[in-house]
XYZ file of C-alpha atoms in Angstrom:
572
model
C -23.127 -41.974 -244.572
C -24.071 -40.577 -247.965
C -23.750 -42.948 -250.948
C -22.771 -41.107 -254.133
C -22.815 -43.109 -257.360
C -20.842 -41.954 -260.382
C -23.067 -41.031 -263.314
C -22.018 -41.156 -266.973
C -23.698 -40.706 -270.326
C -24.499 -44.049 -271.938
C -23.298 -43.056 -275.430
C -19.628 -42.282 -274.641
C -19.419 -45.256 -272.254
C -20.710 -47.565 -274.977
C -18.323 -46.063 -277.532
C -15.218 -46.770 -275.412
C -16.556 -50.258 -274.671
C -17.015 -51.127 -278.331
C -13.858 -49.440 -279.631
C -11.591 -51.194 -277.125
C -13.636 -54.420 -276.981
C -14.012 -54.163 -273.209
C -17.035 -54.670 -271.000
C -19.408 -51.818 -270.353
C -18.648 -52.064 -266.636
C -14.909 -51.614 -267.283
C -15.704 -48.648 -269.509
C -17.713 -47.102 -266.652
C -14.770 -47.613 -264.317
C -12.531 -45.695 -266.705
C -15.015 -42.816 -266.937
C -15.119 -42.680 -263.134
C -11.365 -42.077 -263.243
C -11.814 -39.265 -265.756
C -10.433 -41.391 -268.595
C -12.843 -40.848 -271.468
C -10.658 -40.863 -274.578
C -9.689 -43.991 -276.492
C -5.936 -43.352 -276.561
C -5.644 -42.489 -272.867
C -7.817 -45.522 -272.020
C -5.515 -47.777 -274.068
C -2.431 -46.526 -272.250
C -4.081 -46.830 -268.863
C -5.233 -50.405 -269.423
C -1.919 -51.469 -270.968
C 0.934 -49.692 -269.186
C 4.252 -50.217 -270.962
C 7.825 -49.257 -270.145
C 8.014 -47.848 -273.667
C 5.571 -45.141 -272.554
C 8.120 -43.739 -270.070
C 9.384 -40.336 -271.183
C 13.028 -39.442 -271.769
C 14.563 -38.985 -268.291
C 16.394 -35.917 -269.583
C 13.028 -34.162 -269.903
C 13.136 -33.583 -266.124
C 14.776 -30.256 -265.210
C 18.142 -30.684 -263.526
C 18.650 -34.222 -264.839
C 21.360 -33.369 -267.367
C 23.366 -31.428 -264.769
C 23.040 -34.270 -262.257
C 24.139 -36.878 -264.788
C 27.152 -34.813 -265.865
C 28.251 -34.425 -262.248
C 27.802 -38.117 -261.424
C 29.590 -39.227 -264.611
C 32.477 -36.936 -263.631
C 32.534 -38.697 -260.252
C 32.600 -42.085 -261.989
C 35.422 -41.042 -264.307
C 37.510 -39.636 -261.451
C 36.626 -42.342 -258.895
C 35.360 -39.696 -256.483
C 33.939 -40.367 -253.042
C 30.144 -40.116 -252.876
C 27.906 -40.005 -249.810
C 24.216 -40.892 -250.194
C 21.807 -39.507 -247.598
C 18.296 -40.941 -247.825
C 15.161 -40.511 -245.756
C 14.207 -43.243 -243.272
C 10.898 -44.212 -244.930
C 10.269 -46.665 -247.787
C 10.699 -44.008 -250.466
C 14.009 -42.782 -249.076
C 15.375 -46.250 -248.412
C 14.445 -47.681 -251.828
C 15.871 -44.559 -253.510
C 19.148 -44.966 -251.640
C 19.422 -48.630 -252.587
C 18.566 -47.977 -256.259
C 21.308 -45.360 -256.602
C 23.870 -47.242 -254.515
C 23.465 -50.562 -256.345
C 23.855 -48.932 -259.751
C 26.843 -46.793 -258.763
C 28.546 -49.914 -257.396
C 27.875 -51.672 -260.711
C 29.510 -48.701 -262.467
C 32.699 -49.087 -260.440
C 32.177 -46.726 -257.512
C 31.926 -47.549 -253.822
C 29.477 -44.930 -252.481
C 28.856 -44.645 -248.770
C 25.344 -44.156 -247.465
C 23.775 -42.901 -244.282
C 20.200 -42.705 -242.986
C 19.184 -40.119 -240.380
C 18.363 -41.321 -236.887
C 14.849 -40.053 -236.408
C 15.139 -39.294 -232.675
C 18.481 -37.496 -232.577
C 19.084 -36.216 -236.113
C 15.596 -35.432 -237.338
C 14.244 -35.673 -240.845
C 16.390 -35.376 -243.937
C 19.527 -33.426 -244.695
C 20.153 -31.957 -241.242
C 23.400 -30.617 -239.792
C 23.454 -33.570 -237.399
C 23.293 -36.250 -240.077
C 25.761 -34.368 -242.281
C 28.261 -34.161 -239.453
C 27.993 -37.903 -238.906
C 28.205 -38.669 -242.612
C 31.212 -36.489 -243.330
C 33.156 -38.290 -240.599
C 32.996 -41.458 -242.725
C 35.829 -40.162 -244.917
C 36.737 -37.502 -247.476
C 33.662 -36.737 -249.612
C 33.510 -35.017 -253.012
C 29.783 -35.316 -253.699
C 26.675 -35.706 -251.537
C 23.449 -37.013 -253.086
C 20.379 -36.336 -250.929
C 17.437 -38.622 -251.642
C 13.855 -37.852 -250.578
C 15.094 -34.848 -248.606
C 17.120 -31.676 -248.986
C 14.734 -29.374 -250.846
C 14.459 -27.045 -247.852
C 17.989 -27.582 -246.500
C 19.348 -24.162 -247.473
C 21.912 -23.805 -244.668
C 23.163 -27.364 -245.036
C 23.638 -26.875 -248.772
C 25.596 -23.659 -248.184
C 27.751 -25.440 -245.607
C 28.664 -28.182 -248.077
C 29.438 -25.614 -250.778
C 31.749 -23.756 -248.383
C 33.644 -27.018 -247.834
C 33.992 -27.578 -251.578
C 31.565 -30.514 -251.585
C 28.984 -30.659 -254.370
C 25.354 -31.499 -253.628
C 22.699 -33.166 -255.764
C 19.179 -33.190 -254.351
C 16.693 -35.758 -255.674
C 13.397 -35.043 -253.964
C 9.662 -34.519 -254.462
C 8.773 -32.423 -251.440
C 7.440 -28.919 -251.859
C 9.690 -25.942 -251.156
C 8.608 -23.797 -248.226
C 10.216 -20.727 -249.757
C 12.104 -19.715 -252.878
C 15.857 -19.348 -252.552
C 18.871 -19.519 -254.810
C 20.621 -22.856 -254.475
C 24.125 -23.799 -255.538
C 23.108 -27.443 -255.542
C 21.773 -29.444 -258.481
C 18.115 -30.219 -257.857
C 15.891 -32.838 -259.436
C 12.464 -31.994 -258.062
C 9.452 -31.629 -260.382
C 7.657 -29.462 -257.820
C 10.226 -26.682 -258.137
C 8.944 -26.017 -261.652
C 5.669 -24.978 -263.220
C 3.161 -27.784 -263.608
C 2.612 -28.395 -267.307
C 0.986 -31.791 -266.916
C 4.152 -33.757 -267.571
C 3.896 -37.568 -267.123
C 6.722 -37.443 -264.531
C 5.188 -34.565 -262.563
C 4.166 -36.609 -259.494
C 6.988 -39.144 -259.304
C 8.151 -39.898 -255.779
C 11.882 -40.026 -255.105
C 12.131 -43.756 -255.875
C 10.676 -42.968 -259.308
C 13.076 -40.065 -259.753
C 15.979 -42.294 -258.666
C 14.954 -44.815 -261.320
C 14.881 -42.030 -263.923
C 18.300 -40.812 -262.724
C 19.813 -44.281 -263.132
C 18.167 -44.632 -266.538
C 19.631 -41.270 -267.600
C 23.139 -42.170 -266.365
C 23.079 -45.485 -268.257
C 21.691 -43.831 -271.389
C 24.453 -41.205 -271.306
C 27.214 -43.756 -270.737
C 25.915 -46.075 -273.446
C 25.970 -43.188 -275.899
C 29.631 -42.742 -274.939
C 30.214 -46.448 -275.558
C 31.029 -47.333 -271.932
C 30.964 -51.139 -271.753
C 29.781 -51.407 -268.133
C 26.650 -49.406 -268.928
C 25.513 -52.089 -271.372
C 25.934 -54.769 -268.699
C 23.478 -53.081 -266.331
C 19.745 -53.495 -266.909
C 17.669 -50.593 -265.534
C 14.749 -53.028 -265.215
C 16.564 -54.542 -262.239
C 15.623 -51.387 -260.288
C 11.916 -51.613 -261.085
C 10.895 -53.657 -258.044
C 12.388 -51.028 -255.710
C 10.997 -48.127 -257.748
C 7.529 -49.671 -257.677
C 7.787 -50.422 -253.964
C 8.674 -46.812 -253.162
C 5.988 -45.470 -255.492
C 3.145 -47.474 -253.965
C 4.293 -46.964 -250.372
C 4.633 -43.186 -250.717
C 0.993 -42.695 -251.770
C 1.726 -40.644 -254.879
C -0.942 -40.554 -257.619
C -0.896 -43.861 -259.514
C -1.334 -42.240 -262.899
C 0.991 -41.698 -265.870
C 4.556 -42.816 -265.103
C 3.736 -43.726 -261.512
C 1.229 -46.268 -262.810
C 3.847 -47.770 -265.107
C 6.448 -48.029 -262.337
C 3.924 -49.460 -259.873
C 2.655 -52.040 -262.394
C 6.078 -53.271 -263.456
C 7.422 -52.925 -259.938
C 4.845 -55.434 -258.687
C 5.566 -57.713 -261.631
C 9.333 -57.775 -260.995
C 8.868 -57.929 -257.224
C 6.832 -61.089 -257.734
C 8.852 -62.698 -260.517
C 12.422 -61.518 -259.869
C 12.827 -60.354 -256.270
C 16.346 -59.736 -254.997
C 17.624 -62.021 -252.257
C 16.659 -59.474 -249.611
C 13.205 -58.812 -251.024
C 12.566 -62.556 -251.331
C 13.261 -62.927 -247.602
C 10.972 -59.984 -246.828
C 8.114 -61.442 -248.908
C 8.479 -64.754 -247.084
C 8.485 -63.030 -243.690
C 5.316 -61.143 -244.684
C 3.603 -64.469 -245.546
C 2.894 -63.426 -249.121
C 1.931 -66.664 -250.856
C 3.744 -67.709 -254.007
C 0.471 -68.610 -255.767
C -1.236 -65.295 -255.005
C -1.331 -62.161 -257.123
C 0.921 -59.506 -255.599
C -0.963 -56.224 -255.408
C -0.594 -52.727 -254.015
C -2.372 -53.735 -250.808
C 0.401 -56.258 -250.098
C 2.903 -53.422 -250.343
C 0.829 -51.003 -248.265
C -0.070 -53.387 -245.432
C 2.585 -56.097 -245.404
C 5.853 -54.927 -246.964
C 6.005 -51.161 -246.375
C 5.136 -51.346 -242.637
C 8.036 -53.715 -242.031
C 10.462 -51.382 -243.798
C 9.063 -48.271 -242.136
C 9.065 -49.873 -238.681
C 12.877 -49.859 -238.667
C 13.067 -46.099 -239.169
C 10.190 -45.447 -236.804
C 12.097 -47.251 -234.058
C 15.322 -45.477 -235.019
C 17.142 -48.287 -236.848
C 16.432 -47.714 -240.560
C 19.800 -49.236 -241.456
C 18.335 -52.718 -240.898
C 15.954 -52.174 -243.826
C 18.647 -50.669 -246.067
C 20.973 -53.566 -245.266
C 18.301 -56.110 -246.175
C 17.647 -54.506 -249.575
C 21.384 -54.486 -250.304
C 22.050 -58.007 -248.977
C 22.934 -60.882 -251.344
C 23.350 -63.659 -248.778
C 20.204 -65.726 -248.136
C 20.876 -66.566 -244.487
C 21.777 -62.996 -243.563
C 18.656 -61.817 -245.410
C 16.452 -64.148 -243.392
C 17.898 -62.805 -240.130
C 17.423 -59.187 -241.227
C 13.856 -59.892 -242.372
C 13.103 -61.475 -238.996
C 14.548 -58.428 -237.246
C 12.312 -56.165 -239.375
C 9.318 -58.283 -238.446
C 10.198 -57.939 -234.757
C 10.417 -54.166 -235.137
C 7.028 -54.165 -236.834
C 5.430 -56.128 -233.993
C 6.934 -53.706 -231.481
C 5.665 -50.787 -233.571
C 2.137 -52.210 -233.587
C 2.108 -52.495 -229.804
C 3.293 -48.918 -229.358
C 0.846 -47.687 -231.996
C -2.133 -49.354 -230.304
C -1.416 -47.756 -226.923
C -0.654 -44.364 -228.443
C -3.809 -44.393 -230.598
C -5.967 -45.133 -227.571
C -4.394 -42.309 -225.575
C -4.375 -39.769 -228.424
C -7.974 -40.490 -229.429
C -9.205 -39.979 -225.893
C -7.293 -36.707 -225.647
C -8.726 -35.518 -228.976
C -12.284 -36.358 -227.933
C -11.903 -34.703 -224.528
C -10.322 -31.460 -225.712
C -11.229 -30.998 -229.370
C -14.665 -32.575 -229.878
C -16.198 -29.254 -230.933
C -13.167 -27.879 -232.773
C -12.442 -28.172 -236.539
C -9.011 -29.708 -235.872
C -7.118 -31.499 -233.115
C -3.565 -31.107 -231.813
C -2.696 -33.719 -229.202
C 0.606 -34.078 -227.376
C 2.082 -36.371 -224.766
C 5.262 -37.916 -223.466
C 6.306 -41.197 -222.021
C 6.794 -44.802 -223.054
C 4.291 -44.940 -225.916
C 4.678 -41.413 -227.280
C 7.239 -42.392 -229.909
C 7.933 -39.734 -232.594
C 8.330 -42.515 -235.140
C 4.759 -43.730 -234.725
C 2.837 -40.464 -234.414
C 2.294 -40.177 -238.187
C 0.356 -43.442 -238.302
C -1.702 -42.380 -235.296
C -2.413 -38.952 -236.802
C -3.766 -40.719 -239.896
C -6.033 -42.914 -237.776
C -7.321 -39.911 -235.843
C -8.053 -37.789 -238.916
C -9.867 -40.713 -240.532
C -11.862 -41.496 -237.389
C -12.722 -37.906 -236.472
C -13.076 -36.533 -239.998
C -10.822 -33.519 -239.419
C -7.133 -32.553 -239.568
C -5.155 -34.001 -236.672
C -1.641 -33.365 -235.421
C -0.004 -35.769 -232.982
C 3.127 -34.609 -231.134
C 5.572 -36.459 -228.892
C 7.085 -34.236 -226.220
C 10.655 -34.347 -224.931
C 12.215 -32.052 -222.349
C 12.378 -28.968 -224.555
C 10.486 -29.628 -227.774
C 7.523 -31.328 -229.386
C 7.986 -33.354 -232.553
C 5.332 -35.071 -234.634
C 3.162 -35.384 -237.697
C -0.131 -34.176 -239.053
C -2.642 -35.756 -241.409
C -5.369 -33.873 -243.212
C -8.746 -34.383 -244.790
C -10.201 -33.292 -248.103
C -10.403 -29.521 -248.346
C -7.435 -28.767 -246.068
C -3.879 -28.144 -247.331
C -1.671 -28.778 -244.311
C 1.403 -27.207 -245.924
C -0.605 -24.010 -246.374
C -1.954 -24.261 -242.819
C 1.486 -24.711 -241.225
C 2.926 -21.881 -243.306
C 0.551 -19.559 -241.458
C 1.809 -20.933 -238.125
C 5.497 -20.867 -239.048
C 6.436 -18.373 -236.325
C 5.756 -21.061 -233.721
C 7.709 -23.820 -235.492
C 11.407 -24.646 -235.635
C 11.078 -27.178 -238.482
C 8.207 -28.251 -240.710
C 7.412 -29.538 -244.202
C 5.681 -32.233 -246.209
C 2.696 -32.631 -248.506
C -0.778 -31.055 -248.475
C -2.209 -34.145 -246.768
C 0.746 -35.158 -244.572
C 3.274 -33.031 -242.714
C 6.023 -33.302 -240.147
C 6.814 -30.578 -237.638
C 8.925 -29.644 -234.626
C 8.317 -26.780 -232.224
C 9.684 -25.566 -228.885
C 7.680 -26.833 -225.930
C 6.861 -23.302 -224.797
C 5.107 -22.595 -228.135
C 2.740 -25.561 -227.894
C -0.408 -23.891 -226.559
C -0.058 -20.879 -228.843
C 0.483 -23.171 -231.835
C -2.593 -25.233 -230.993
C -4.844 -22.193 -231.011
C -3.283 -20.683 -234.120
C -3.490 -23.928 -236.110
C -7.137 -24.487 -235.207
C -7.907 -20.856 -236.038
C -6.262 -21.241 -239.477
C -8.233 -24.419 -240.228
C -11.443 -22.734 -239.075
C -10.821 -19.736 -241.316
C -10.002 -21.955 -244.314
C -12.983 -24.281 -243.917
C -15.599 -22.217 -242.148
C -15.322 -24.697 -239.297
C -17.173 -27.527 -241.039
C -16.435 -30.356 -243.416
C -18.646 -32.129 -245.934
C -20.689 -35.099 -244.701
C -18.702 -38.291 -245.037
C -19.628 -40.021 -248.251
C -19.008 -43.338 -249.953
C -18.252 -43.157 -253.652
C -19.910 -45.933 -255.654
C -18.345 -46.646 -259.046
C -21.373 -48.494 -260.406
C -24.310 -50.682 -259.406
C -24.139 -54.290 -260.574
C -26.657 -57.132 -260.685
C -26.296 -60.220 -258.503
C -25.485 -62.414 -261.463
C -22.703 -60.039 -262.551
C -20.656 -60.763 -259.411
C -18.528 -63.305 -261.235
C -14.888 -63.964 -262.101
C -15.273 -61.847 -265.251
C -15.921 -58.832 -263.031
C -12.709 -59.587 -261.143
C -10.903 -59.652 -264.504
C -12.245 -56.163 -265.222
C -11.023 -54.954 -261.845
C -7.609 -56.515 -262.397
C -7.251 -54.397 -265.564
C -7.475 -51.280 -263.398
C -4.868 -52.358 -260.839
C -2.605 -51.443 -259.162
C -4.868 -49.361 -256.970
C -3.787 -46.439 -254.853
C -3.829 -42.658 -254.739
C -5.910 -41.168 -257.606
C -6.778 -44.701 -258.728
C -8.913 -46.047 -255.880
C -10.195 -49.592 -255.909
C -13.785 -49.310 -257.194
C -16.596 -49.734 -254.710
C -19.568 -51.548 -256.237
C -23.171 -51.703 -255.130
C -25.910 -54.328 -255.306
C -29.415 -53.141 -254.519
C -32.474 -54.924 -253.142
C -30.733 -58.136 -252.207
C -31.141 -60.550 -249.293
C -28.321 -62.347 -247.547
C -28.140 -66.082 -248.241
C -27.695 -66.971 -244.580
C -27.327 -65.571 -241.081
C -24.029 -63.645 -240.675
C -21.528 -65.240 -238.271
C -19.019 -63.401 -236.099
C -15.412 -64.485 -236.559
C -12.000 -63.895 -235.014
C -12.219 -61.807 -231.867
C -15.867 -61.103 -232.617
C -15.204 -57.769 -234.333
C -15.810 -59.142 -237.841
C -18.488 -61.257 -239.510
C -18.907 -63.524 -242.496
C -21.941 -63.716 -244.786
C -22.833 -64.793 -248.303
C -25.134 -63.817 -251.163
C -26.531 -65.700 -254.113
C -25.123 -64.809 -257.524
C -27.275 -66.958 -259.736
C -27.009 -70.677 -259.228
C -24.305 -70.486 -256.567
C -23.270 -68.344 -253.613
C -20.365 -65.985 -253.080
C -18.806 -65.493 -249.655
C -18.329 -62.114 -248.054
C -16.561 -60.648 -245.051
C -17.087 -57.446 -243.076
C -14.133 -56.141 -241.091
C -14.782 -54.356 -237.789
C -18.527 -54.185 -238.401
C -19.913 -56.720 -235.924
C -21.647 -53.922 -234.031
C -23.826 -53.406 -237.105
C -24.808 -56.774 -238.551
C -27.446 -56.604 -241.319
C -30.742 -58.530 -241.060
C -31.458 -61.518 -243.295
C -35.203 -60.938 -243.656
C -35.007 -57.506 -245.269
C -34.006 -56.208 -248.707
C -30.592 -54.574 -248.467
C -28.254 -52.410 -250.514
C -24.625 -53.536 -250.192
C -21.542 -51.423 -250.973
C -18.496 -53.632 -251.426
C -15.154 -54.370 -253.036
C -14.625 -57.614 -254.934
C -11.362 -59.523 -254.578
C -9.809 -62.956 -254.840
C -9.509 -64.871 -251.589
C -6.601 -67.327 -251.347
C -7.043 -70.158 -248.874
C -5.647 -73.700 -248.686
C -4.220 -73.480 -252.195
C -7.532 -72.379 -253.706
C -8.810 -69.007 -254.821
C -12.391 -67.830 -254.874
C -14.146 -64.491 -255.382
C -14.915 -62.740 -252.121
C -16.985 -59.684 -251.237
C -15.401 -57.180 -248.836
C -18.310 -55.267 -247.334
C -17.837 -51.505 -247.007
C -21.333 -50.476 -245.917
C -24.952 -51.560 -246.046
C -28.352 -49.992 -245.743
C -31.963 -51.097 -245.840
C -33.325 -50.720 -249.394
C -35.866 -48.012 -250.136
């Protein structure tokens, strides 16, 4: 693996360091993120809610607010339809809670992944409209490409508001009100890459702002900050760029999730074994909270997660959180079997191809889990991978890409084989008739080959900066904390130490797949751990270069700095 260290001119790095009274290492981190101006560095290091733009700056917001306020004034019946992932579920709960506080009683519905598909489909609409007479439908994290469904609602005299951040597959005139930044020219707005939970927060903020200007008493009794934990949860889980307003929502979302969780979220944190004395970070959301929420939808029961986030009773919340944990354990078992099967299929049939499309059916080929498996395959094989679960007549699944491949663009060129598809450049969902499978495989691989020349860059490890042994201290962790929360477009920095020897012989731990080690950092030693690297344990009698992340380790009520090894090599 190629190690690539970021390089910066000393003068500008020193200038930012001195002007902001921050360490030179922290200044280098900022330059690695492309933040090289004092004002932008200030805002990045000190995110504030005051930096959020006026929600009415977003196209479509004023129309949406007017329509929702009309519904409030006339006590109209509203149906919320949200996606079955964390972003869709948190968006649904944000809007529902605030509409209830404003005197409405909106109904909500979440698609059943297996029978109703993704988003605003005819199937989910038919089920939702049976719940009672509806005047307004609000689609959350879906609906951008639901042309026919929107026309059907309009024909019935039902208005539609779409709050979404997915890209449109084609341009068409819509009679719905749409809040979607990606339907408009990119002018670098701070709200450009908000996920739907972020847009839902902005929608609620705009409604309250409008009603307060009208002097509506209830609007002054509702604090938009109460929605921050959900907005931050959706933002981090949906892997949108953690810059600009996303960074603000993620930062304050974690703060409120830790300090003021709702009854349901408190039960979920406890079930995820997130310690009260630890610092809640984006990794907790990505690996402990989000999987439990997503597991419900993946196993076709997203309503469990929605119910938990709406619940106010502690005992009921505990039961729901336990149920979500059970779903997550079941999901992990299915995922393990499916990954093993899919990886073998990819290696057998696509080892010399620039992409892989694997398909299967049976007990472990669950459409709700294929997205996770596709991500594992693309990461492991270093190429775009699509994983499909086959039923009697169709194949349904997900694809995950790699740098240099836009999957939305790739699928657009294969659209004649597909019945449904959509998503983001790096992650897509798709459905196709079973009889189109082989033709689609060849066409997709051909498209990827044409776009990439059939090869991808050598895998590389990006090093933010090289540090000295004695610099691996708590002060360095403080610098890293100033950059958090980490995520898309704000990766956790990988550091390097060069020409160092391990302090002792590494020891395998757990099942034997991992090992512990330590290094000297002056007068003391700092512990380290290497996950899934026991097949490549470094020697103790040779000078080494270590690439690592530095984090706090919480154990038995104590916290200590800990190295998380990413890679190592023998020093030159």
